[in-house]
C-alpha cells in the first residue's frame, strides 16, 4: 500500500547507495585488507572487518542509531533506544532534532546510516592489523560505536551543536574519516606494535586482490557521497562527479610524487592516493564545483603523501605502529578536506544541499574556515579521550595484544585457518610461522 510521502525513485536510490556503501566494507575492505597484509595475517585482517560489519548493525538498531540521529539527549548525543518495531520501519524518515525529513521510510534511513557507521570501524581496524587481540576487538567495536561515533554523528548530522554552528561535513570527512584516523592512531599507541620482524617485512601477499578491494571502494564511494542529499537529486549527481574527479587527480598526483621520490610508480602508492582523494572530497563533495574537486585532488595527492612518507619516518610515527597508515590516509586527508570545504564551498552547492551557509571563503565567507577548524578540533579531542579510556578499560578484562606465540604464527594460531591452504586432497598442516 503506497503512502503520499513516499518517492519510489528516492527510495530506490537510497537503498542502492546504502548497498554499495555496504559493499565498500563487505567485500571491499575485507579483500583489500586480506591482500595488502602479510600472508599469515590475511584471514585475521579480513575477519576483523567482517566481524565489525555485523557487530555494528546489531548495536545500531538496538540503541546506537537513535543516539546519532534521534531525539536530543545532550547537545552532542541523542537518547538511546531501539528502532526495530514495524511502526519504526514503515514510518517516514525523520531526523527529529534537526527536523529533517526524506521521501523514503525510516528503515531505509537506518540502514543507510548503518553502513557509514560500520565502515568507520572497518577503516579503523587498518591501524590495528597484525597484533590486536580478536577478543579485545569484539568488545571494542560496540563500545567505540556507542561512546564516540554516535557523538560525532549527532553533533554534525543529527542536529547537534556543530551542525547548529554551521560546520559542513557533507558525507563524513570528520564523522567517519577523521574519527577513524585519530582513534586508529591512539589505539595503535595503546595496543603496542607488531613483532619487529613484521614491521620490517610486511609485504602484501596478493596485490591483485588488494586492487579488487580498492576498485570496490572507489566505485562504492558513489553511494557514499551521492546518497547524502537523501534524494535522487541534482546535488547527488554533482557529488558523484566531484568525488570521481578529485580521486582521479589524487591518484595521478600521488603517482607522480612516487616517481620523483622513489623513482618508481607503485600500485600500492596509487591506492593510497585513491583513498586520500576519496577521503578529502567527502566533506565537500556536493558543495564544491568541479574546479574545487580538482584543487582538493591535487592537495590530497601531495599533503598526505608528505605526511606518510616524510612525517611518517619521524620518531613519533616510528614508535606508534599504525599498520596501514590510517592516520595519514584518513585523519590528515579528512582534516585537509574539511578545511578546504571552508575555502571552496560555493553558494550554489550549499543551497542545492539545503544549507543556509553562503558558501565558503571563495564566496567571501572566511568564517566558514574557522567553523571547519572548530569541528575538526572537537572530533580530534573526542576520539583521543574516548578511544584511550575504552582501550584501557578493555585491557582490564582481556589483553589488547596477542601473545608472542600468536604473533609468530598468525592466522592458524588465532582462527585455525589459513588464507591459501591447498594441500594434496585438502588435508591441513599446522603452520608454525611465516
XYZ file of C-alpha atoms in Angstrom:
434
model
C 0.000 0.000 0.000
C 1.507 3.317 -1.086
C 1.605 6.476 1.019
C 1.654 10.094 -0.108
C 5.093 10.918 1.262
C 6.920 8.035 -0.450
C 9.009 8.842 -3.518
C 9.898 5.485 -5.011
C 12.784 6.927 -7.041
C 14.396 8.451 -3.951
C 13.849 5.249 -2.006
C 15.358 3.141 -4.792
C 18.430 5.364 -4.999
C 18.869 5.485 -1.232
C 18.725 1.696 -0.919
C 21.127 1.348 -3.849
C 23.507 3.910 -2.363
C 23.374 2.160 1.017
C 24.071 -1.220 -0.561
C 27.135 -0.079 -2.493
C 28.454 1.714 0.596
C 27.992 -1.579 2.452
C 29.956 -3.292 -0.305
C 32.878 -0.963 0.417
C 33.235 -2.841 3.711
C 31.997 -6.295 2.680
C 33.715 -7.353 0.470
C 35.699 -4.175 -0.379
C 37.902 -3.578 2.647
C 37.673 -7.246 3.631
C 39.560 -8.278 0.493
C 41.734 -5.167 0.411
C 42.981 -5.970 3.917
C 43.370 -9.653 3.066
C 45.576 -8.773 0.096
C 47.605 -5.892 1.498
C 48.910 -7.698 4.594
C 51.463 -10.447 5.070
C 50.097 -13.917 4.226
C 49.954 -15.081 7.827
C 47.583 -12.184 8.689
C 45.208 -12.389 5.708
C 42.376 -14.232 7.480
C 42.619 -12.282 10.727
C 42.671 -8.932 8.930
C 39.700 -9.812 6.745
C 37.776 -11.201 9.723
C 38.284 -8.039 11.793
C 36.475 -6.103 9.057
C 33.822 -8.797 8.559
C 33.055 -9.000 12.279
C 32.807 -5.220 12.685
C 30.183 -5.000 9.935
C 27.950 -7.500 11.732
C 28.503 -6.216 15.264
C 27.822 -2.590 14.371
C 24.441 -3.452 12.826
C 23.112 -5.127 15.961
C 24.225 -2.303 18.244
C 22.951 0.222 15.694
C 19.337 -0.935 15.640
C 19.134 -1.710 19.377
C 20.400 1.620 20.708
C 23.057 3.453 18.681
C 21.027 4.810 15.728
C 18.894 6.965 17.976
C 21.992 8.198 19.793
C 23.249 9.503 16.459
C 20.041 10.608 14.786
C 17.184 10.517 17.296
C 15.744 12.911 19.868
C 18.348 15.071 21.606
C 19.549 13.828 24.988
C 22.527 16.185 25.339
C 23.744 18.841 22.840
C 26.116 16.236 21.385
C 24.152 12.953 21.503
C 20.653 11.557 21.171
C 18.609 9.358 23.502
C 19.436 5.627 23.114
C 16.587 3.221 22.345
C 15.696 0.551 19.745
C 14.338 1.309 16.292
C 13.151 -2.061 15.008
C 9.383 -2.137 15.528
C 7.261 -2.383 12.387
C 5.931 1.100 13.061
C 9.510 2.393 13.220
C 10.433 0.711 9.966
C 7.407 1.828 7.925
C 7.075 5.438 9.064
C 8.514 8.352 7.070
C 12.202 9.034 7.644
C 12.683 11.861 10.119
C 15.674 13.257 11.990
C 13.705 14.860 14.848
C 16.348 17.144 16.340
C 17.194 18.810 13.035
C 13.606 18.380 11.741
C 14.909 16.810 8.539
C 12.589 14.556 6.553
C 13.100 12.383 3.487
C 10.704 10.810 1.000
C 11.527 7.242 1.996
C 10.851 5.063 5.058
C 12.771 5.116 8.324
C 14.039 1.598 7.642
C 15.923 2.940 4.618
C 17.396 5.784 6.662
C 18.503 3.446 9.457
C 20.228 1.100 7.031
C 21.851 3.939 5.089
C 23.307 5.439 8.263
C 24.382 1.984 9.472
C 26.745 1.358 6.563
C 28.514 4.628 7.348
C 28.891 3.668 10.993
C 30.180 0.213 10.049
C 32.838 1.386 7.624
C 34.239 3.744 10.277
C 35.169 0.771 12.483
C 36.358 -1.203 9.455
C 38.673 1.652 8.427
C 39.991 1.970 11.980
C 40.865 -1.741 12.021
C 43.536 -0.982 9.426
C 45.626 0.675 12.145
C 45.481 -2.417 14.404
C 46.170 -5.235 11.952
C 48.788 -7.833 12.779
C 48.642 -7.727 16.572
C 45.305 -6.707 18.180
C 43.581 -9.488 20.096
C 40.407 -10.510 18.273
C 38.543 -10.818 21.586
C 39.521 -7.264 22.509
C 38.339 -6.123 19.068
C 34.987 -7.839 19.617
C 34.450 -5.816 22.792
C 35.875 -2.567 21.421
C 33.648 -2.312 18.337
C 30.243 -1.800 20.015
C 31.733 0.327 22.796
C 33.513 2.747 20.457
C 30.424 2.950 18.261
C 28.358 3.897 21.323
C 30.636 6.392 23.010
C 32.449 8.003 20.072
C 30.771 7.513 16.696
C 27.270 8.403 17.827
C 28.539 11.622 19.424
C 30.272 12.769 16.232
C 27.306 11.763 14.076
C 24.740 13.556 16.239
C 26.892 16.657 16.651
C 27.403 17.103 12.898
C 24.485 15.328 11.215
C 21.757 14.645 13.760
C 21.040 18.247 14.720
C 23.687 18.641 17.435
C 25.752 21.675 18.320
C 28.267 21.535 15.448
C 25.539 21.430 12.817
C 23.817 24.330 14.607
C 27.075 26.298 14.452
C 27.201 25.689 10.695
C 30.103 23.241 10.358
C 29.862 21.432 6.992
C 30.603 17.719 6.742
C 28.843 16.682 3.573
C 29.380 12.945 3.904
C 31.783 12.070 6.701
C 35.202 13.636 6.313
C 35.020 14.359 10.042
C 32.395 11.933 11.364
C 33.980 8.924 9.670
C 37.493 9.522 8.403
C 38.971 11.943 10.914
C 37.408 9.860 13.693
C 38.817 6.595 12.342
C 42.253 8.108 11.732
C 42.627 9.652 15.194
C 41.120 6.664 17.033
C 43.305 4.329 14.968
C 46.460 6.230 15.876
C 45.580 6.375 19.590
C 44.618 2.703 19.565
C 47.835 1.702 17.806
C 49.819 3.504 20.513
C 47.882 1.889 23.378
C 47.832 -1.659 21.925
C 51.517 -1.666 21.073
C 53.409 -2.595 17.907
C 53.567 -5.705 15.755
C 56.530 -8.043 16.008
C 59.707 -6.312 14.885
C 60.066 -8.816 12.031
C 56.546 -7.979 10.805
C 57.188 -4.252 10.877
C 60.426 -4.686 8.936
C 58.936 -7.037 6.342
C 55.200 -6.633 5.741
C 54.927 -7.185 2.017
C 51.393 -7.634 0.594
C 50.601 -11.269 -0.096
C 48.264 -10.508 -3.017
C 48.465 -7.134 -4.751
C 45.799 -8.057 -7.305
C 43.314 -8.950 -4.536
C 44.144 -5.616 -2.924
C 43.273 -3.874 -6.212
C 39.906 -5.647 -6.342
C 39.114 -4.240 -2.914
C 40.362 -0.800 -3.949
C 38.133 -0.802 -7.020
C 35.073 -1.692 -4.957
C 36.000 1.063 -2.510
C 36.319 3.691 -5.261
C 33.054 2.936 -7.032
C 31.230 2.331 -3.757
C 32.019 5.947 -2.895
C 29.383 6.960 -5.447
C 26.845 5.818 -2.873
C 28.902 7.207 -0.008
C 28.748 10.783 -1.290
C 25.883 10.520 -3.749
C 23.475 9.270 -1.089
C 23.815 12.114 1.370
C 21.302 14.525 -0.150
C 18.717 11.831 0.853
C 17.230 12.124 -2.637
C 17.929 11.258 -6.275
C 18.667 14.947 -6.740
C 20.848 17.148 -8.912
C 23.171 17.615 -5.942
C 23.632 13.838 -5.744
C 24.852 13.880 -9.334
C 27.256 16.730 -8.616
C 28.595 14.888 -5.563
C 29.246 11.716 -7.558
C 31.052 13.548 -10.364
C 33.155 15.642 -7.978
C 34.069 12.542 -5.982
C 35.482 10.823 -9.037
C 37.280 13.933 -10.327
C 39.091 14.505 -7.031
C 40.001 10.846 -6.694
C 41.396 10.532 -10.206
C 43.505 13.668 -9.735
C 44.778 12.415 -6.375
C 45.822 9.049 -7.850
C 47.785 10.771 -10.610
C 49.449 13.313 -8.297
C 50.414 10.641 -5.731
C 51.898 8.504 -8.502
C 53.924 11.451 -9.799
C 55.188 12.107 -6.259
C 56.253 8.452 -6.010
C 58.098 8.655 -9.326
C 60.028 11.765 -8.293
C 60.899 10.496 -4.813
C 61.164 6.695 -5.173
C 61.912 6.618 -8.928
C 59.123 4.059 -9.463
C 55.316 4.248 -9.809
C 53.953 1.925 -7.107
C 50.452 0.489 -7.310
C 50.227 0.476 -3.501
C 51.026 4.183 -3.589
C 48.346 4.744 -6.203
C 45.823 3.017 -3.938
C 46.881 5.272 -1.063
C 46.371 8.276 -3.351
C 42.964 6.943 -4.315
C 41.972 6.674 -0.655
C 43.208 10.161 0.241
C 41.337 11.635 -2.714
C 38.118 9.883 -1.702
C 38.526 10.983 1.902
C 39.399 14.611 1.164
C 36.478 15.176 -1.211
C 33.989 13.568 1.178
C 33.244 16.623 3.397
C 32.970 18.794 0.293
C 31.508 16.588 -2.439
C 28.191 18.301 -3.166
C 29.053 21.851 -2.147
C 32.157 22.456 -4.292
C 32.282 22.630 -8.060
C 34.500 20.624 -10.402
C 37.370 23.111 -10.114
C 37.185 22.779 -6.357
C 37.278 19.000 -6.733
C 40.451 19.280 -8.843
C 42.062 21.505 -6.205
C 41.148 19.064 -3.456
C 42.513 16.174 -5.526
C 45.850 17.958 -6.021
C 46.136 18.744 -2.310
C 45.140 15.211 -1.283
C 47.822 13.774 -3.561
C 50.533 15.966 -2.033
C 49.888 16.697 1.660
C 49.024 13.163 2.866
C 51.915 11.868 0.715
C 54.279 14.175 2.597
C 52.683 13.173 5.897
C 53.084 9.455 5.184
C 56.484 9.407 3.524
C 58.280 12.153 5.461
C 56.473 12.884 8.721
C 55.783 9.156 8.971
C 59.511 8.499 9.277
C 59.979 10.707 12.364
C 60.464 9.295 15.866
C 56.809 9.569 16.969
C 55.468 7.726 13.957
C 58.174 5.081 14.173
C 57.135 4.467 17.766
C 53.395 4.218 17.052
C 52.716 1.257 14.764
C 49.776 2.339 12.601
C 49.807 -0.721 10.328
C 48.237 0.727 7.173
C 48.937 4.399 7.847
C 45.293 5.159 8.649
C 46.337 8.385 10.373
C 47.830 9.724 7.135
C 45.191 8.484 4.697
C 42.129 9.287 6.816
C 42.938 11.767 9.606
C 45.245 14.013 7.587
C 43.128 13.771 4.438
C 39.932 14.272 6.461
C 41.171 17.489 8.092
C 42.531 18.670 4.758
C 39.193 18.099 3.041
C 37.255 19.723 5.864
C 39.318 22.912 5.803
C 39.255 23.048 2.002
C 35.468 22.768 2.231
C 35.567 26.005 4.220
C 37.664 27.538 1.473
C 35.946 26.198 -1.648
C 32.257 25.623 -0.819
C 30.030 27.509 -3.273
C 26.787 29.353 -2.570
C 25.038 27.322 -5.245
C 26.278 23.992 -3.889
C 25.279 24.833 -0.329
C 21.822 25.915 -1.484
C 21.353 22.741 -3.545
C 22.230 20.687 -0.452
C 19.697 22.618 1.623
C 22.210 24.612 3.680
C 21.780 28.261 4.600
C 25.581 28.702 4.549
C 26.536 31.378 1.960
C 29.420 29.343 0.585
C 32.978 29.383 1.860
C 35.954 31.723 1.556
C 35.749 31.566 -2.233
C 32.421 33.399 -1.920
C 33.656 35.769 0.769
C 32.656 33.718 3.830
C 36.032 33.263 5.542
C 34.267 32.487 8.821
C 33.448 29.051 7.389
C 37.126 28.111 7.567
C 37.143 28.834 11.294
C 33.983 26.749 11.769
C 35.617 23.835 9.953
C 38.626 24.075 12.288
C 36.318 24.029 15.325
C 34.588 20.909 14.001
C 37.902 19.148 13.421
C 39.172 20.065 16.896
C 36.073 18.608 18.560
C 36.300 15.317 16.664
C 40.031 15.017 17.385
C 39.589 15.672 21.113
C 36.607 13.336 21.364
C 38.443 10.428 19.779
C 41.664 10.852 21.715
C 39.822 10.755 25.041
C 37.194 8.098 24.309
C 39.497 5.683 22.484
C 42.169 5.834 25.179
C 39.694 5.285 28.031
C 37.861 2.425 26.313
C 41.038 0.516 25.473
C 42.402 0.929 28.992
C 39.140 -0.421 30.425
C 39.070 -3.347 27.983
C 42.657 -4.200 28.932
C 41.417 -4.890 32.463
C 39.260 -7.705 31.045
C 41.273 -9.156 28.156
C 44.756 -8.430 26.746
C 44.720 -5.910 23.909
C 47.656 -7.519 22.123
C 48.055 -11.112 21.014
C 50.523 -13.392 22.756
C 54.038 -13.678 21.361
C 53.281 -17.181 20.088
C 50.166 -15.974 18.248
C 52.139 -13.101 16.763
C 54.749 -15.522 15.450
C 52.243 -17.920 13.872
C 49.366 -15.663 12.777
C 46.057 -16.886 11.374
C 46.497 -20.570 12.137
C 47.071 -19.895 15.851
C 44.149 -17.472 16.171
C 41.491 -18.909 13.879
C 42.759 -22.366 12.927
C 42.525 -21.260 9.290
C 44.814 -20.090 6.510
C 44.158 -17.844 3.555
C 45.721 -20.188 0.998
C 45.551 -23.720 2.397
C 45.637 -26.001 -0.611
C 47.392 -29.277 0.149
C 47.038 -32.589 -1.661
C 43.469 -33.819 -1.228
C 42.595 -30.973 1.110
C 44.305 -32.096 4.345
C 45.598 -29.357 6.650
C 49.079 -28.992 8.111
C 49.686 -26.711 11.098
C 51.520 -23.516 10.207
C 54.381 -22.624 12.543
C 55.345 -19.178 11.251
C 55.805 -17.061 8.110
